[in-house]
Coordinates of C-alpha atoms and ligand atoms in Angstrom, one line a residue:
M1 CA -13.7 12.7 -43.7
L2 CA -15.2 15.4 -41.5
E3 CA -15.6 17.9 -44.2
T4 CA -19.3 19.0 -44.5
K5 CA -20.8 20.6 -47.5
N6 CA -20.4 24.3 -47.8
Y7 CA -23.6 24.8 -46.1
R8 CA -25.4 28.1 -46.1
F9 CA -28.5 29.2 -44.2
W10 CA -31.1 31.4 -45.9
F11 CA -32.2 34.6 -44.2
C12 CA -35.9 35.3 -45.2
T13 CA -37.6 38.5 -43.9
G14 CA -41.4 38.5 -43.9
S15 CA -43.6 41.6 -44.7
Q16 CA -46.4 42.4 -47.0
D17 CA -47.1 45.1 -49.7
L18 CA -49.4 47.1 -47.5
Y19 CA -46.6 49.4 -46.4
G20 CA -45.5 50.8 -49.7
D21 CA -42.2 50.6 -51.6
E22 CA -40.4 53.2 -49.4
C23 CA -41.1 51.1 -46.2
L24 CA -40.3 47.8 -48.0
A25 CA -36.8 49.3 -49.4
K26 CA -36.0 49.9 -45.6
V27 CA -37.1 46.5 -44.7
A28 CA -34.7 45.1 -47.3
E29 CA -32.0 47.4 -46.1
H30 CA -32.2 46.4 -42.7
S31 CA -32.2 42.8 -43.4
A32 CA -28.9 43.2 -45.5
K33 CA -27.4 44.9 -42.6
I34 CA -28.3 42.1 -40.2
V35 CA -27.1 39.4 -42.5
E36 CA -23.8 41.6 -43.0
A37 CA -23.3 41.8 -39.2
L38 CA -24.1 38.1 -38.7
N39 CA -21.6 37.1 -41.2
G40 CA -19.0 39.4 -40.0
S41 CA -19.5 38.3 -36.2
G42 CA -17.2 35.5 -36.1
H43 CA -19.8 33.5 -34.1
L44 CA -21.6 31.8 -37.0
P45 CA -19.9 28.7 -38.5
Y46 CA -21.8 29.0 -41.7
E47 CA -22.7 31.7 -44.0
V48 CA -26.1 33.5 -44.0
V49 CA -27.5 34.4 -47.4
L50 CA -30.0 37.2 -47.7
K51 CA -33.3 36.3 -49.8
P52 CA -35.6 39.0 -51.1
T53 CA -38.3 40.0 -48.6
L54 CA -41.1 37.5 -48.6
I55 CA -44.4 39.4 -49.1
T56 CA -46.8 37.0 -50.8
G57 CA -47.9 33.5 -50.1
G58 CA -46.6 32.5 -53.7
L59 CA -43.3 34.0 -53.1
I60 CA -43.1 32.3 -49.6
R61 CA -44.0 28.8 -51.0
E62 CA -41.6 29.2 -53.9
T63 CA -38.6 30.4 -51.7
L64 CA -39.2 27.5 -48.9
N65 CA -39.4 25.0 -51.7
Q66 CA -36.1 26.3 -53.1
A67 CA -34.5 25.7 -49.9
N68 CA -35.8 22.2 -49.6
G69 CA -34.3 21.6 -53.2
D70 CA -30.9 23.2 -52.4
P71 CA -28.5 20.5 -51.2
E72 CA -26.2 23.3 -49.9
C73 CA -29.1 25.1 -47.9
A74 CA -29.1 23.6 -44.3
G75 CA -32.0 25.7 -42.9
V76 CA -33.9 29.0 -43.1
I77 CA -33.8 31.8 -40.5
T78 CA -36.9 33.9 -40.6
W79 CA -37.7 37.3 -39.1
M80 CA -40.9 39.3 -39.5
H81 CA -39.7 43.0 -39.9
T82 CA -43.2 44.1 -40.1
F83 CA -46.4 42.4 -40.2
S84 CA -46.6 39.3 -42.4
P85 CA -50.1 37.9 -42.4
A86 CA -49.3 34.2 -41.4
K87 CA -52.1 32.5 -43.5
S88 CA -49.8 33.3 -46.3
W89 CA -47.2 31.2 -44.8
I90 CA -49.3 27.9 -44.3
L91 CA -48.8 26.2 -47.5
G92 CA -44.9 27.0 -47.6
L93 CA -44.5 25.8 -44.2
Q94 CA -46.3 22.8 -44.8
E95 CA -44.1 22.0 -47.5
Y96 CA -41.0 23.0 -45.8
R97 CA -38.8 20.2 -44.3
K98 CA -35.3 21.5 -43.3
P99 CA -34.5 23.1 -39.8
L100 CA -36.0 26.6 -39.2
L101 CA -34.8 29.3 -36.7
H102 CA -37.3 32.0 -36.0
L103 CA -34.9 34.9 -35.1
H104 CA -37.2 37.3 -33.0
T105 CA -35.2 40.4 -33.1
Q106 CA -35.7 44.1 -34.1
F107 CA -33.6 46.4 -36.2
N108 CA -33.2 49.1 -33.8
R109 CA -32.0 48.4 -30.3
E110 CA -33.8 51.3 -28.5
I111 CA -37.0 53.0 -28.7
P112 CA -36.2 56.4 -30.5
Y113 CA -38.1 58.4 -27.8
D114 CA -37.7 61.8 -29.3
T115 CA -38.7 60.9 -32.9
I116 CA -40.9 57.9 -32.7
D117 CA -44.2 58.3 -34.7
M118 CA -46.7 55.8 -36.4
D119 CA -44.6 55.5 -39.5
F120 CA -41.7 54.2 -37.4
M121 CA -43.9 51.8 -35.4
N122 CA -45.5 50.5 -38.5
E123 CA -42.1 49.8 -40.2
N124 CA -40.6 48.3 -36.9
Q125 CA -43.2 46.2 -35.5
S126 CA -41.6 42.5 -35.2
A127 CA -42.9 42.3 -31.7
H128 CA -46.2 42.2 -33.4
G129 CA -45.4 40.5 -36.8
D130 CA -43.4 37.7 -35.0
R131 CA -46.0 36.7 -32.7
E132 CA -48.3 36.4 -35.8
F133 CA -45.7 34.1 -37.4
G134 CA -45.1 32.2 -34.3
H135 CA -48.8 31.5 -33.8
V136 CA -49.2 29.9 -37.2
F137 CA -46.1 27.7 -36.6
S138 CA -47.7 26.5 -33.3
R139 CA -50.9 25.9 -34.9
L140 CA -49.2 23.7 -37.5
G141 CA -47.5 21.7 -34.7
M142 CA -44.2 22.2 -36.6
E143 CA -40.9 22.1 -34.9
R144 CA -38.7 25.5 -35.0
K145 CA -36.0 27.1 -32.9
V146 CA -36.9 30.4 -31.5
V147 CA -34.1 32.9 -30.6
M148 CA -35.0 36.3 -29.3
G149 CA -32.7 39.1 -28.9
H150 CA -31.0 42.1 -30.7
W151 CA -29.1 40.9 -33.8
A152 CA -25.9 42.6 -32.8
E153 CA -25.7 41.0 -29.2
E154 CA -22.8 38.4 -29.2
G155 CA -25.0 36.2 -27.0
V156 CA -27.7 36.2 -29.8
Q157 CA -25.2 35.5 -32.5
K158 CA -23.7 32.6 -30.4
R159 CA -27.1 31.0 -30.2
I160 CA -27.6 31.4 -33.8
G161 CA -24.1 29.8 -34.5
D162 CA -24.9 26.8 -32.2
W163 CA -28.3 26.3 -33.8
M164 CA -26.5 25.9 -37.0
R165 CA -24.4 23.3 -35.9
A166 CA -27.7 21.4 -34.7
A167 CA -29.0 22.1 -38.0
V168 CA -26.3 20.5 -39.8
G169 CA -26.5 17.5 -37.5
I170 CA -30.1 17.2 -38.8
V171 CA -29.7 17.5 -42.3
E172 CA -26.5 15.3 -42.3
S173 CA -28.2 12.7 -40.3
S174 CA -30.1 11.4 -43.4
H175 CA -26.8 10.9 -45.1
I176 CA -25.4 8.5 -42.5
R177 CA -24.6 5.0 -43.3
V178 CA -23.6 2.7 -40.4
M179 CA -21.6 -0.6 -41.4
R180 CA -22.2 -3.4 -38.8
V181 CA -19.2 -5.8 -38.6
A182 CA -21.1 -8.9 -37.1
D183 CA -24.4 -8.5 -35.0
N184 CA -25.3 -7.0 -31.6
M185 CA -23.5 -8.7 -28.7
R186 CA -25.5 -11.7 -27.7
N187 CA -28.0 -11.2 -25.1
V188 CA -27.3 -7.6 -24.8
A189 CA -30.5 -5.4 -24.6
V190 CA -29.7 -1.6 -24.6
T191 CA -27.4 -1.6 -27.7
E192 CA -30.3 -3.3 -29.7
G193 CA -32.9 -1.4 -31.8
D194 CA -35.3 -0.9 -34.6
K195 CA -33.3 -0.3 -37.6
V196 CA -36.3 0.4 -39.8
E197 CA -37.6 2.9 -37.3
A198 CA -34.2 4.5 -37.1
Q199 CA -34.1 5.1 -40.9
I200 CA -37.6 6.4 -40.7
K201 CA -36.8 8.8 -37.8
F202 CA -33.1 9.7 -38.5
G203 CA -32.3 8.6 -42.0
W204 CA -29.7 6.3 -41.0
E205 CA -29.1 3.2 -43.1
I206 CA -27.7 0.5 -41.2
D207 CA -26.2 -2.6 -42.8
A208 CA -24.4 -5.8 -41.7
Y209 CA -21.4 -7.2 -43.4
P210 CA -19.6 -10.6 -42.8
V211 CA -16.5 -10.0 -40.6
N212 CA -14.4 -11.9 -43.2
E213 CA -15.4 -9.5 -46.0
I214 CA -13.7 -6.6 -44.3
A215 CA -10.8 -8.8 -43.1
A216 CA -10.3 -9.5 -46.7
A217 CA -9.8 -5.7 -47.4
V218 CA -7.3 -5.7 -44.4
E219 CA -5.4 -8.6 -45.9
A220 CA -5.3 -6.8 -49.3
V221 CA -3.5 -3.7 -48.0
S222 CA 0.1 -3.7 -49.0
K223 CA 3.2 -4.1 -46.8
G224 CA 4.7 -0.9 -48.0
D225 CA 1.5 1.0 -46.9
I226 CA 1.5 -0.6 -43.7
E227 CA 5.0 0.1 -42.9
A228 CA 4.6 3.9 -43.8
L229 CA 1.6 4.1 -41.3
V230 CA 3.6 2.4 -38.6
E231 CA 6.3 5.0 -39.3
E232 CA 3.8 7.7 -38.8
Y233 CA 2.6 6.2 -35.5
Y234 CA 6.1 5.7 -34.2
S235 CA 6.9 9.4 -34.9
R236 CA 3.6 10.6 -33.4
Y237 CA 3.1 8.5 -30.3
E238 CA 5.1 7.5 -27.5
I239 CA 6.0 3.9 -27.6
L240 CA 5.7 2.0 -24.4
T241 CA 6.7 -1.6 -24.9
E242 CA 6.7 -2.2 -21.1
G243 CA 9.2 -5.0 -21.3
R244 CA 7.8 -6.6 -24.6
D245 CA 10.1 -7.4 -27.4
A246 CA 10.4 -4.3 -29.4
R247 CA 10.3 -6.1 -32.8
A248 CA 7.2 -8.3 -31.8
F249 CA 5.7 -5.1 -30.5
R250 CA 6.2 -3.3 -33.8
E251 CA 4.6 -6.4 -35.6
H252 CA 1.5 -6.0 -33.3
V253 CA 1.2 -2.4 -34.1
A254 CA 1.4 -3.1 -37.8
V255 CA -1.5 -5.2 -37.4
Q256 CA -3.6 -2.3 -36.2
A257 CA -2.3 -0.2 -39.2
G258 CA -3.4 -2.8 -41.7
I259 CA -6.8 -2.8 -39.9
E260 CA -6.9 1.0 -40.2
L261 CA -6.1 1.2 -43.9
G262 CA -8.2 -1.9 -44.7
F263 CA -11.3 -0.8 -43.0
E264 CA -11.1 2.8 -44.3
A265 CA -10.8 1.5 -47.8
F266 CA -13.7 -0.8 -47.3
L267 CA -15.9 2.1 -45.7
K268 CA -14.9 4.4 -48.4
E269 CA -15.7 2.0 -51.1
K270 CA -19.0 1.1 -49.8
N271 CA -19.8 4.7 -48.7
Y272 CA -20.1 4.2 -44.8
Q273 CA -19.4 6.9 -42.2
A274 CA -19.9 4.9 -39.0
I275 CA -18.8 1.5 -38.0
V276 CA -19.6 -1.1 -35.4
T277 CA -17.4 -4.1 -34.3
H278 CA -17.7 -7.1 -31.8
F279 CA -14.9 -8.5 -29.9
G280 CA -16.6 -11.9 -30.1
D281 CA -16.8 -11.9 -33.8
L282 CA -13.5 -11.2 -35.4
G283 CA -13.4 -13.8 -38.0
S284 CA -9.9 -13.9 -39.6
L285 CA -8.8 -10.5 -38.1
K286 CA -5.7 -11.0 -35.9
Q287 CA -6.6 -8.4 -33.2
L288 CA -9.7 -6.6 -31.9
P289 CA -9.6 -3.3 -33.8
G290 CA -8.3 -0.8 -31.3
L291 CA -5.7 1.8 -32.3
A292 CA -7.2 1.4 -35.8
I293 CA -10.7 2.3 -34.5
Q294 CA -9.3 5.0 -32.3
R295 CA -7.7 6.6 -35.4
L296 CA -10.7 6.1 -37.5
M297 CA -12.9 8.0 -34.9
E298 CA -10.4 10.8 -34.9
K299 CA -10.7 11.0 -38.7
G300 CA -14.5 11.5 -38.0
Y301 CA -16.1 8.0 -38.2
G302 CA -18.7 7.2 -35.9
F303 CA -18.2 4.1 -33.8
G304 CA -20.1 1.9 -31.4
A305 CA -18.7 -1.3 -29.7
E306 CA -20.3 -4.8 -29.5
G307 CA -22.7 -4.0 -32.4
D308 CA -24.0 -0.6 -30.9
W309 CA -25.2 1.0 -34.2
K310 CA -27.3 3.7 -32.3
T311 CA -24.2 5.2 -30.5
A312 CA -22.0 4.6 -33.7
A313 CA -24.5 6.9 -35.5
M314 CA -24.8 9.4 -32.8
V315 CA -21.1 9.8 -32.6
R316 CA -21.0 10.5 -36.3
V317 CA -23.8 13.0 -35.9
M318 CA -21.9 14.8 -33.2
K319 CA -18.7 14.9 -35.1
L320 CA -20.5 16.4 -38.0
M321 CA -22.2 19.0 -35.7
T322 CA -18.6 20.2 -34.3
A323 CA -16.9 20.0 -37.9
G324 CA -14.3 22.9 -38.2
K325 CA -15.1 24.1 -34.7
A326 CA -12.2 26.4 -33.4
G327 CA -10.7 25.2 -30.3
A328 CA -12.6 22.0 -30.3
K329 CA -11.8 19.6 -27.4
G330 CA -13.1 16.3 -28.7
T331 CA -15.9 14.0 -29.5
S332 CA -15.7 10.3 -28.7
F333 CA -17.6 6.9 -28.0
M334 CA -17.5 6.4 -24.5
E335 CA -18.5 3.8 -21.7
D336 CA -19.3 4.1 -18.0
Y337 CA -17.1 1.7 -16.4
T338 CA -16.5 2.2 -12.7
Y339 CA -17.4 4.4 -9.8
N340 CA -15.4 6.4 -7.3
L341 CA -17.8 6.7 -4.5
V342 CA -15.6 8.6 -2.0
P343 CA -17.7 11.6 -0.5
G344 CA -16.6 14.8 -2.2
K345 CA -14.4 12.7 -5.1
E346 CA -17.4 11.1 -6.6
G347 CA -17.2 10.3 -10.4
I348 CA -17.3 7.8 -13.1
L349 CA -14.5 6.3 -14.9
Q350 CA -15.0 6.2 -18.4
A351 CA -13.0 4.0 -20.9
H352 CA -13.7 1.1 -23.2
M353 CA -11.7 -2.2 -23.9
L354 CA -9.9 0.0 -26.4
E355 CA -12.0 2.5 -28.3
V356 CA -11.8 5.9 -27.2
C357 CA -11.2 8.7 -29.7
P358 CA -7.8 10.6 -29.2
S359 CA -9.6 13.8 -30.2
V360 CA -10.5 14.1 -26.4
A361 CA -6.8 13.3 -25.2
D362 CA -5.0 15.8 -23.1
G363 CA -1.2 15.7 -23.2
P364 CA 0.9 12.8 -24.9
I365 CA -0.6 9.7 -26.4
A366 CA 1.1 6.4 -26.1
I367 CA 0.9 3.0 -27.8
K368 CA 0.7 -0.2 -25.4
E369 CA -0.1 -3.7 -26.0
Q370 CA -1.8 -5.7 -23.3
P371 CA -3.8 -8.8 -23.4
L372 CA -7.7 -8.5 -23.4
S373 CA -9.7 -10.5 -20.9
M374 CA -12.3 -11.0 -23.8
G375 CA -11.9 -12.4 -27.2
Q376 CA -9.4 -14.8 -28.3
R377 CA -6.9 -12.9 -30.4
E378 CA -3.4 -11.5 -30.0
D379 CA -2.6 -8.7 -27.7
P380 CA -4.1 -5.6 -29.4
A381 CA -2.2 -2.4 -29.6
R382 CA -4.1 0.7 -28.4
L383 CA -3.6 4.5 -27.8
V384 CA -3.6 5.3 -24.2
F385 CA -4.1 8.8 -22.8
T386 CA -6.3 10.7 -20.3
A387 CA -9.2 13.1 -21.4
K388 CA -9.2 16.7 -21.1
E389 CA -11.0 18.5 -18.1
G390 CA -13.9 20.8 -18.4
P391 CA -17.8 20.7 -19.0
A392 CA -19.0 18.2 -21.7
I393 CA -22.2 16.3 -22.5
A394 CA -22.8 12.3 -22.6
V395 CA -25.8 11.3 -24.6
S396 CA -27.5 7.9 -25.1
L397 CA -30.2 7.0 -27.6
V398 CA -32.3 4.1 -26.4
D399 CA -35.1 2.4 -28.1
L400 CA -38.0 1.9 -25.8
G401 CA -40.0 -0.5 -28.2
H402 CA -42.4 2.1 -29.5
R403 CA -40.2 5.2 -29.4
F404 CA -36.6 6.5 -29.4
R405 CA -35.5 8.5 -26.3
L406 CA -32.4 10.5 -26.2
I407 CA -30.8 11.0 -22.9
I408 CA -28.6 14.0 -22.5
N409 CA -26.4 14.5 -19.4
E410 CA -24.2 17.7 -18.5
V411 CA -21.0 16.2 -17.1
N412 CA -17.9 17.6 -15.6
C413 CA -14.7 16.0 -16.6
K414 CA -11.7 16.1 -14.2
K415 CA -8.4 14.4 -13.7
T416 CA -8.4 11.4 -11.5
E417 CA -6.9 11.9 -8.2
K418 CA -3.9 9.6 -9.0
P419 CA -2.5 8.2 -12.1
M420 CA -3.5 4.4 -12.9
P421 CA -0.4 2.9 -14.1
K422 CA -1.7 -0.6 -14.5
L423 CA -4.8 0.4 -16.6
P424 CA -3.8 0.2 -20.4
V425 CA -6.7 2.1 -21.7
A426 CA -7.6 5.5 -22.6
T427 CA -9.8 7.1 -19.9
A428 CA -11.8 10.0 -18.9
F429 CA -13.4 10.6 -15.5
W430 CA -16.5 12.7 -14.8
T431 CA -18.9 13.7 -12.2
P432 CA -22.5 14.1 -13.7
E433 CA -24.8 16.9 -13.1
P434 CA -26.2 17.8 -10.5
N435 CA -24.2 15.2 -8.7
L436 CA -23.2 11.4 -8.9
Q437 CA -26.1 10.1 -7.0
T438 CA -29.0 12.1 -8.7
G439 CA -27.3 11.9 -12.2
A440 CA -26.7 8.2 -12.0
E441 CA -30.4 7.5 -10.6
A442 CA -32.1 9.8 -13.3
W443 CA -29.9 8.2 -16.0
I444 CA -30.9 4.6 -14.8
L445 CA -34.7 5.6 -14.4
A446 CA -34.4 6.8 -18.0
G447 CA -33.1 3.6 -19.2
G448 CA -29.8 5.1 -20.5
A449 CA -27.0 2.8 -21.8
H450 CA -23.4 2.2 -20.4
H451 CA -22.5 3.4 -24.0
T452 CA -22.5 7.1 -24.7
A453 CA -21.6 9.5 -27.6
F454 CA -19.7 12.2 -25.6
S455 CA -18.4 15.7 -26.7
Y456 CA -16.7 18.7 -25.1
D457 CA -17.9 20.9 -27.8
L458 CA -21.8 20.6 -28.0
T459 CA -24.4 21.7 -25.6
A460 CA -27.4 20.0 -24.1
E461 CA -29.7 22.6 -25.9
Q462 CA -28.1 21.7 -29.4
M463 CA -28.7 18.0 -28.8
G464 CA -32.3 19.0 -27.7
D465 CA -32.8 20.9 -30.8
W466 CA -31.5 17.8 -33.0
A467 CA -33.9 15.6 -31.1
A468 CA -36.9 18.0 -31.4
H469 CA -36.5 18.2 -35.1
M470 CA -36.3 14.4 -35.3
G471 CA -39.5 14.2 -33.4
I472 CA -38.3 12.1 -30.7
E473 CA -38.4 12.5 -26.9
A474 CA -35.4 14.2 -25.1
V475 CA -34.7 14.1 -21.4
F476 CA -32.1 16.3 -19.6
I477 CA -30.1 15.5 -16.7
D478 CA -28.6 18.8 -15.4
K479 CA -28.0 21.1 -12.4
N480 CA -31.8 21.6 -12.1
T481 CA -32.6 17.8 -12.0
T482 CA -34.5 16.3 -9.1
I483 CA -35.5 12.9 -9.0
R484 CA -39.1 13.8 -8.1
Q485 CA -39.4 16.0 -11.0
F486 CA -37.7 13.8 -13.4
R487 CA -39.8 10.7 -12.7
N488 CA -42.8 12.9 -13.3
E489 CA -41.3 13.8 -16.6
L490 CA -40.9 10.3 -17.6
R491 CA -44.5 9.6 -16.7
W492 CA -45.7 12.7 -18.5
N493 CA -43.6 11.8 -21.6
D494 CA -45.2 8.4 -21.6
V495 CA -48.4 10.1 -22.2
A496 CA -47.0 12.5 -24.7
Y497 CA -45.3 10.0 -26.9
G498 CA -47.6 7.0 -26.1
K499 CA -46.4 4.1 -24.0
Ligands
LIG1 MN1 -18.7 -1.7 -24.3

C-alpha cells in the first residue's frame, strides 16, 4: 500500500554554446561524476538521472516538458555549471510544474591557486551562473528549493534526499483520494473545510459514502478470512482480556478483523488511500473501527477521526513522504488530549479514542477491549502501546475560510513519568518546542487543531517545502519561536496571503 512509483529525479545542467565543445565536454563529464556520486552516496531515497547539458532555450523547454509528462519523474535538479543566460529558461520554466531543486554547487571544492587561469574560471563559474538562474526564478515568482554546498558533502546530499521526499509528497498529493464515511462531527469547526479548494490546492479528491455501503462490505467478508486474520492478531499481539471472557473477547476482536478486511476491500475497489470515520455515525457496524483503523494506518492509509478529511489526507501525504525510509520510527494521526503542567515535567498526552498508528509504537503491542464513553456500540477492540521517544513533528492543516494554513510544530517525545494502567488506549507524550507554554500559545494563536498528523521521520523543513510548493501559508513553531515575533508573523501573513 505504501509503495510509491519508481520515482526518479532528472539532473539538468545549464550552460551555453559560447564556451566551445571542449568546455562543454568537461561540463558533461563533471555532471556525470556528480550524478554518480549522488546515486552512490546512500543518502538519496530516489535515483538521479543525468540529462544532456541544456544549452538552448529550445532544449530547455523540451526537457522540462518531458519531465512534466513523465509519470516517473518527481522533479528536476538544476545546476548552472557555467553561465546559462536565463532568458533562455523563461518559457521552459513557465511551462514546468513539478518540484525543482536548484543545486548551487561547484565541481571543484577548492580554488586551484597554483594553476587557476581564465579558462578555468570560465569553465567553473556556478557562483556566477547560478545567480543568473536564481534571478529569473525570483522574477517569475516561482517556487523552488535552493541547496548550496559541495556535492560530495554528506550534509548537502542529505538535504537533497530530504527534498526528494518532500517532492514525492508534492507529486503524490494529486493522487490522494479520501473516503469520508459519514460527515464531519456535528458542530465541530476546526475539522471542517472547503473540499473544492483542497482539490484545487492539493489535488485531493474527497468523497462521502453512506456508512452502510461500507458496512455491507464488512458483512461480505468470509468467516474463514476473518478467522485467519484473528489468528494473525493473536500471534502478533499480546492479548489482555483483563478478566473478560476469553471467547467473547475473541469474538469482539473478530469484529475488528472483519472491519479491517471489509474496509480495505472497499477502499481498494473504489481507489481511496485515506479514510475518515465518525463515532456518532456507525450505521450497522457493530463497533467503532479501532484496531481495524490502526492496522490500515500501519499499511499506509491516511486516517482522520470525526470526519477530519484534512488530517486524513495529511497523514497519507506524510506516510508517502517517508515511504521506504530506513529506520523509520512512524507516522500517525494524533490528538492533543490532556496536559501535565508540573514544572519541569510539562507535556501533552497524545492519544485518541482508539486510532493511533502502531508504526509509532515502542515495545510490545497489546489488544484490549474497553467501553467507549461515546457512541452506542459494543466495546471495541484496540491496539494499546506507548510511542517512541525522540524528536518529531506535529502538523495541522486548517482552513481559515479564504486560505489554508499549515502549522508545523517541532516536538520532543518522551516516556510518561509513570505507566497509566487504567488508560486503555495507545499514547504518546511530548513537549512542544520551544516549551509547553510558548508552543501551546503559538499553536492556539495560529488556530491549530486538536488533531494532528505526526511523524518522527520528517522535518519541519520538509513540510515547509511541501506547503511552499502548494502555495499555502506555513508557520513554524520551533526553538526560535517567541510569541511577539509569532503574532507579528501571523499579522504579516494576513497581508501576504489576504485576510
Ligand atoms: Mn478526535
